[in-house]
Amino acid sequence: MAAAKVPRNFRLLEELEKGEKGQGAEACSYGLDDPEDLLMSNWNGTILGPPHSVHENRIYSVKMHCGKDYPDKPPEIWFRSQINLPGVDITTGKVDRQHLRCLAEWKREHTMETILIELRRFMASSQNKKLQQPAEGTMYDQEPTLPA
Amino acid sequence: MADNAEGSATKLSFKVKTSGDGLHSITIGEFSTVLDLKTKLSGEDYENISVDRMRLIYSGRVMKNEEPLSTYKIKNGNTIHMVKSAASNPTPANTSAAASTLAQPAVPPNMSAGTSANNPLDHLTGARYAGFANLPSADLFGPNGGMGAPPSMDEVADMLSNPQSAQLLNEAMSNPGFLDMMIENNPMLRNLPNAREILQQQLPTIRHLMSDPEAMRNMMRMRSMFEGGMPGAGGAGGAGGFPAPGATDTSGSNPASGGQQANPFAGLMGGNPFLNPFGAQPPSYARSTPGTGGAASPGAAISTPGANTTASSGGATAGSNDSNTGAGAGATGASQPQAGSPGAAQANPFAALFSAMNQAQGGAGAGAAGSPGVGAGQNPPMNPFMADPQAMQNMLQNLGLGGGAAAAPADNRPPEERYADQLRQLNDMGFTDFDSNVTALRRSGGSVQGAIEYLLSG
């Protein structure tokens, strides 16, 4: 399929609509941090903690930054809610690309929803679902340093 | 439905999607706080859970109670997700079925918990209704603690005319859980996707039918006629209180009843989803009245034997039903007592019901009561009501519309909701034009396959 490449902004608009209208998966939600931002770079996401894990009934906030190269390059992801998860920096909450298959092997077709869903699945995986977690609602102190 | 916004504030209309399958459309002023919205959502009309168990998420942000909705720049038509957190302390399981996927109470609410997963009347054995109704005196039960013959229909009607019973009945009917139970208990209603909405819309009518003694009398009169046309079935009911077969009450001198080998109404009574709700309701109503065993329930006694006996014989009879004349005659017979009865207006829906059934069943077009053009296009060979939700919807609508008005569209949910799954699939396949997708799905009756064929050919 030699389909034409969807330009960045079209793609992000599409994702924005999907997120706002709630058409995506129920357990994840995402939207623009600043609805006025024409470049649509900074996004918020939430992940509803997967059931049957320590995360059950918790809501995790993440920040996502879609650079100029999105969707050719994956966005950068930070957890805002503190979480004890391999690949998540203890002080900043930044998600290490190598720990998440969909980031490490990023494809153009992947969306932010793909990432959120995979993160959620990662949280529910057998090796992670029982990890001791910080108290609910605690946030990382440090705001992620985003490129302008 | 008061919202707390100032009059000048712009109204926001959006959807709230719950972690079950619930979807609510909300309109609220943009300066209302998130807490206001939660309070609104916590009402009985919506989620019926406490505010502090609710968490709302919009566009990837958890909404904070004290902030006005305008902070989140919600656009009209967008969707907020609601997540229900676990109850910190068990709350009464009075949540509607939509909410019942989550949050089961940790402690059984009363001693009858666990008898039926979906029985909202469990609470009646709890303290909630204590002192609400006087316990009936022993003579209400009759000899042998009420295990004898059921009371006559007049007794039932008299009981219904007692304002206290009516009040209890109303109470039960306005409980959403009760509706759920009705739907759950009835396979035909269960298969109907929007049975709940229909029932809720028609609630006043149904409530009226159930609580108005006159309407009840009319129904019984019709019932006894049907039973008369069904030799043996009444006897199988073993109900001494029932008129013996053939010896129906005098008003129902049904010319069609004598010696008909194929009484279409036998099938109708058996497969009649309309009567079934009543079959299901009175028992629970009865339970709520005396607060004791169902054996004492006059309502149950009236309706259950009928449901049982006719249901068992109904299938066979309906199968052999080939006489249009019988259908027509039955319909005219049915309309007779109504004309003479004072509550003729209440009885009309039934007349329409039955004539609609006749039409659908034999194409007879009995038309005794001016059927509202329902079933004109349907000519299925045999009792279609067992399987055809469309016909059933028509009937339910007739019930509410009094037989005169045109049938409203059956499924009035917006297409994006009704076809959510299909639309998603189509989107995934690359058909992204919403309007044509919906058109295609409408044409194909919701089949993705059919819609694709239409889209590709169109």
Coordinates of C-alpha atoms in Angstrom, one line a residue, chain B residues 87-403:
Chain B
A87 CA -16.8 2.3 47.2
S88 CA -14.8 3.0 50.3
N89 CA -17.8 1.8 52.2
P90 CA -20.5 -0.3 50.8
T91 CA -23.4 1.6 49.5
P92 CA -26.8 0.2 48.9
A93 CA -27.0 -1.7 45.7
N94 CA -29.6 0.6 44.3
T95 CA -27.5 1.4 41.3
S96 CA -29.2 0.7 38.0
A97 CA -28.2 -2.2 35.9
A98 CA -26.1 0.1 33.8
A99 CA -24.0 0.8 36.8
S100 CA -24.0 -2.7 38.1
T101 CA -21.0 -3.9 36.2
L102 CA -18.9 -2.2 38.8
A103 CA -19.1 -1.7 42.5
Q104 CA -20.8 -4.7 43.9
P105 CA -21.4 -4.0 47.6
A106 CA -19.0 -5.9 49.7
V107 CA -21.6 -6.8 52.3
P108 CA -25.0 -8.3 51.4
P109 CA -27.6 -5.6 52.0
N110 CA -30.0 -8.0 53.6
M111 CA -30.9 -11.5 54.2
S112 CA -32.3 -12.2 50.8
A113 CA -29.1 -11.1 49.1
G114 CA -27.9 -13.6 46.7
T115 CA -31.3 -15.0 45.8
S116 CA -31.4 -13.1 42.6
A117 CA -28.6 -11.0 41.3
N118 CA -30.8 -8.5 39.7
N119 CA -33.7 -8.3 42.1
P120 CA -34.2 -4.8 43.4
L121 CA -36.9 -5.9 45.6
D122 CA -34.3 -7.5 47.8
H123 CA -34.5 -4.3 49.7
L124 CA -38.0 -4.8 50.6
T125 CA -36.9 -7.3 53.2
G126 CA -34.6 -4.8 54.5
A127 CA -35.4 -1.9 56.8
R128 CA -36.1 0.5 54.0
Y129 CA -39.7 -0.1 53.9
A130 CA -40.3 -0.9 57.5
G131 CA -43.4 0.7 58.6
F132 CA -44.2 1.9 55.2
A133 CA -47.1 -0.3 54.7
N134 CA -49.4 -1.9 57.2
L135 CA -49.1 -5.6 57.2
P136 CA -52.2 -7.1 55.8
S137 CA -54.5 -8.8 58.2
A138 CA -54.6 -12.6 58.2
D139 CA -57.9 -12.8 56.4
L140 CA -56.3 -11.4 53.3
F141 CA -54.5 -14.6 53.0
G142 CA -57.6 -16.7 53.0
P143 CA -57.7 -20.2 54.3
N144 CA -54.5 -22.2 54.4
G145 CA -52.5 -19.1 54.5
G146 CA -53.5 -18.1 51.1
M147 CA -52.6 -21.3 49.4
G148 CA -56.2 -21.9 48.4
A149 CA -58.0 -20.4 45.4
P150 CA -56.7 -17.1 44.3
P151 CA -59.0 -14.2 44.9
S152 CA -61.4 -13.2 42.3
M153 CA -60.6 -10.4 39.9
D154 CA -62.9 -8.1 41.7
E155 CA -61.0 -8.6 44.8
V156 CA -57.8 -7.8 43.1
A157 CA -59.4 -4.7 41.6
D158 CA -60.6 -3.6 44.9
M159 CA -57.2 -4.1 46.4
L160 CA -55.8 -2.0 43.6
S161 CA -58.2 0.8 44.3
N162 CA -56.7 1.0 47.7
P163 CA -54.5 4.1 47.5
Q164 CA -51.8 2.5 49.6
S165 CA -51.3 -0.3 47.3
A166 CA -51.3 2.0 44.4
Q167 CA -48.6 4.1 46.1
L168 CA -46.5 1.1 46.6
L169 CA -46.9 0.0 43.1
N170 CA -45.9 3.4 41.9
E171 CA -42.9 3.3 44.1
A172 CA -41.8 0.0 42.6
M173 CA -42.4 1.2 39.1
S174 CA -40.3 4.2 39.4
N175 CA -37.4 2.2 40.6
P176 CA -35.1 1.8 37.6
G177 CA -33.9 -1.4 39.0
F178 CA -37.4 -2.8 38.9
L179 CA -37.6 -2.1 35.2
D180 CA -34.3 -3.9 34.8
M181 CA -35.7 -6.8 36.5
M182 CA -38.7 -6.8 34.4
I183 CA -36.6 -6.8 31.3
E184 CA -34.2 -9.4 32.7
N185 CA -37.0 -11.7 33.5
N186 CA -38.5 -11.6 30.1
P187 CA -36.5 -13.1 27.3
M188 CA -38.3 -11.1 24.7
L189 CA -37.7 -7.8 26.4
R190 CA -34.2 -8.8 27.0
N191 CA -33.5 -9.3 23.3
L192 CA -34.9 -5.9 22.6
P193 CA -32.0 -3.4 22.7
N194 CA -34.0 -0.5 23.9
A195 CA -36.6 -2.2 25.9
R196 CA -35.6 -0.1 28.9
E197 CA -36.1 3.2 27.1
I198 CA -39.4 2.1 25.8
L199 CA -40.6 1.0 29.2
Q200 CA -39.4 4.2 30.7
Q201 CA -41.1 6.3 28.1
Q202 CA -44.3 4.4 28.5
L203 CA -44.0 4.2 32.2
P204 CA -47.0 6.4 32.9
T205 CA -49.2 4.3 30.7
I206 CA -48.0 1.1 32.1
R207 CA -48.3 2.3 35.6
H208 CA -51.7 3.4 34.9
L209 CA -52.7 0.1 33.5
M210 CA -51.3 -1.7 36.4
S211 CA -52.6 0.5 39.1
D212 CA -56.0 1.5 37.7
P213 CA -58.5 -1.0 38.9
E214 CA -60.7 -0.3 36.0
A215 CA -58.0 -1.1 33.5
M216 CA -57.2 -4.2 35.4
R217 CA -60.8 -5.3 35.2
N218 CA -60.9 -4.8 31.5
M219 CA -57.8 -6.8 31.1
M220 CA -59.2 -9.6 33.2
R221 CA -62.4 -9.6 31.3
M222 CA -60.4 -10.1 28.1
R223 CA -58.3 -12.7 29.7
S224 CA -61.2 -14.7 30.8
M225 CA -62.6 -14.6 27.3
F226 CA -59.4 -15.9 25.9
E227 CA -59.3 -18.6 28.4
G228 CA -62.8 -19.5 27.5
G229 CA -61.7 -20.1 23.9
M230 CA -59.1 -22.5 25.1
P231 CA -60.7 -25.6 26.4
G232 CA -58.6 -27.2 29.0
A233 CA -56.1 -24.5 29.5
G234 CA -58.0 -22.8 32.2
G235 CA -58.5 -26.1 33.9
A236 CA -54.8 -26.8 33.8
G237 CA -54.4 -23.6 35.7
G238 CA -56.2 -25.2 38.5
A239 CA -57.3 -21.9 39.6
G240 CA -60.6 -22.3 41.4
G241 CA -61.0 -18.5 41.4
F242 CA -60.9 -18.4 37.7
P243 CA -64.1 -18.7 35.7
A244 CA -64.3 -22.2 34.4
P245 CA -63.6 -22.7 30.7
G246 CA -66.6 -21.7 28.7
A247 CA -68.3 -20.3 31.7
T248 CA -66.8 -16.9 31.4
D249 CA -68.4 -13.8 32.8
T250 CA -71.5 -12.8 31.0
S251 CA -70.2 -9.7 29.5
G252 CA -67.8 -11.7 27.5
S253 CA -70.3 -13.7 25.5
N254 CA -67.7 -14.3 22.8
P255 CA -69.2 -15.8 19.8
A256 CA -66.0 -17.0 18.5
S257 CA -65.0 -18.9 21.6
G258 CA -67.2 -21.9 21.4
G259 CA -65.5 -25.0 20.0
Q260 CA -62.9 -23.2 18.0
Q261 CA -60.1 -25.7 17.4
A262 CA -57.6 -23.0 16.5
N263 CA -57.9 -20.0 18.7
P264 CA -55.3 -17.5 17.6
F265 CA -55.4 -15.8 20.9
A266 CA -54.1 -18.9 22.6
G267 CA -50.9 -18.3 20.8
L268 CA -51.0 -14.7 21.4
M269 CA -51.5 -15.0 25.1
G270 CA -48.6 -17.4 25.3
G271 CA -46.2 -15.5 23.2
N272 CA -47.5 -12.2 24.0
P273 CA -44.7 -10.1 25.3
F274 CA -47.0 -7.4 26.3
L275 CA -48.8 -9.6 28.8
N276 CA -45.6 -11.0 30.1
P277 CA -44.5 -7.9 31.8
F278 CA -47.6 -8.0 33.7
G279 CA -47.0 -11.6 34.4
A280 CA -43.7 -10.5 35.9
Q281 CA -44.9 -7.4 37.7
P282 CA -47.7 -8.4 39.9
P283 CA -45.8 -11.0 41.8
S284 CA -43.2 -8.6 42.8
Y285 CA -45.8 -6.0 43.5
A286 CA -47.5 -8.5 45.7
R287 CA -44.3 -9.1 47.5
S288 CA -44.0 -5.5 48.2
T289 CA -47.4 -5.1 49.6
P290 CA -47.6 -7.5 52.5
G291 CA -43.9 -7.8 52.8
T292 CA -44.3 -11.5 53.1
G293 CA -44.3 -14.5 50.9
G294 CA -45.7 -14.3 47.4
A295 CA -48.3 -16.9 48.0
A296 CA -50.6 -14.3 49.4
S297 CA -50.3 -12.2 46.3
P298 CA -53.6 -11.8 44.5
G299 CA -51.9 -10.2 41.6
A300 CA -49.6 -13.1 41.1
A301 CA -52.4 -15.5 41.4
I302 CA -54.2 -13.8 38.7
S303 CA -51.5 -13.5 36.2
T304 CA -49.2 -16.3 36.7
P305 CA -51.5 -19.2 36.0
G306 CA -52.5 -17.6 32.8
A307 CA -49.0 -17.1 31.8
N308 CA -48.0 -20.6 32.6
T309 CA -50.9 -22.4 31.0
T310 CA -51.2 -20.4 28.0
A311 CA -47.5 -20.4 27.4
S312 CA -47.4 -24.1 27.4
S313 CA -50.3 -24.6 25.1
G314 CA -49.6 -21.4 23.1
G315 CA -46.9 -22.6 20.9
A316 CA -48.8 -25.5 19.6
T317 CA -51.9 -23.6 19.0
A318 CA -50.3 -20.8 17.3
G319 CA -48.6 -23.3 15.0
S320 CA -51.8 -24.7 13.9
N321 CA -53.5 -21.4 13.5
D322 CA -54.5 -21.0 9.9
S323 CA -57.9 -19.4 10.2
N324 CA -58.2 -15.8 9.5
T325 CA -61.9 -15.9 10.3
G326 CA -61.0 -17.1 13.8
A327 CA -58.7 -14.1 14.2
G328 CA -61.3 -11.7 13.0
A329 CA -64.0 -13.1 15.2
G330 CA -61.8 -13.1 18.1
A331 CA -61.0 -9.5 17.7
T332 CA -64.6 -8.5 17.5
G333 CA -65.3 -10.5 20.5
A334 CA -62.5 -8.8 22.3
S335 CA -63.8 -5.4 21.6
Q336 CA -67.3 -6.1 22.9
P337 CA -66.8 -5.8 26.6
Q338 CA -64.7 -2.8 26.2
A339 CA -67.4 -0.9 24.5
G340 CA -69.7 -1.7 27.4
S341 CA -67.1 -1.0 30.0
P342 CA -66.7 2.4 31.6
G343 CA -63.0 2.4 31.1
A344 CA -63.1 2.0 27.4
A345 CA -60.4 4.5 26.8
Q346 CA -58.0 2.5 28.8
A347 CA -58.9 -0.7 27.0
N348 CA -58.2 0.8 23.6
P349 CA -54.5 0.1 23.5
F350 CA -55.3 -3.5 23.9
A351 CA -57.7 -3.6 21.2
A352 CA -55.1 -2.0 18.9
L353 CA -52.6 -4.5 20.1
F354 CA -54.6 -7.4 19.3
S355 CA -55.8 -6.3 16.0
A356 CA -52.2 -5.4 15.1
M357 CA -51.3 -8.9 16.1
N358 CA -54.1 -10.3 14.0
Q359 CA -52.9 -8.4 11.0
A360 CA -49.4 -9.6 11.4
Q361 CA -50.4 -13.1 12.2
G362 CA -52.7 -14.0 9.4
G363 CA -52.8 -10.9 7.4
A364 CA -56.4 -10.9 8.3
G365 CA -56.6 -7.2 8.9
A366 CA -59.2 -7.6 11.5
G367 CA -59.0 -4.0 12.2
A368 CA -61.6 -4.2 14.9
A369 CA -60.1 -1.3 16.8
G370 CA -58.6 0.8 14.1
S371 CA -55.1 -0.5 14.1
P372 CA -52.5 2.2 13.5
G373 CA -51.0 0.9 10.4
V374 CA -48.7 -1.4 12.2
G375 CA -47.9 -4.7 10.7
A376 CA -49.4 -3.8 7.4
G377 CA -46.1 -4.7 5.8
Q378 CA -45.5 -7.8 7.7
N379 CA -47.0 -11.0 6.8
P380 CA -45.0 -13.6 8.5
P381 CA -46.6 -17.0 8.4
M382 CA -46.7 -17.8 12.0
N383 CA -46.6 -16.2 15.3
P384 CA -44.0 -13.5 14.6
F385 CA -44.0 -12.1 18.1
M386 CA -41.8 -14.8 19.4
A387 CA -38.9 -13.8 17.3
D388 CA -39.6 -10.4 15.8
P389 CA -38.4 -7.5 17.9
Q390 CA -39.9 -5.1 15.4
A391 CA -43.3 -6.4 15.9
M392 CA -42.8 -6.3 19.6
Q393 CA -41.7 -2.7 19.6
N394 CA -44.7 -1.9 17.6
M395 CA -46.8 -3.4 20.2
L396 CA -45.1 -1.7 23.0
Q397 CA -45.6 1.5 21.2
N398 CA -49.3 0.8 20.6
L399 CA -49.6 0.3 24.2
G400 CA -48.5 3.8 24.9
L401 CA -49.9 5.5 21.9
G402 CA -53.4 4.4 22.5
G403 CA -53.8 2.9 19.1

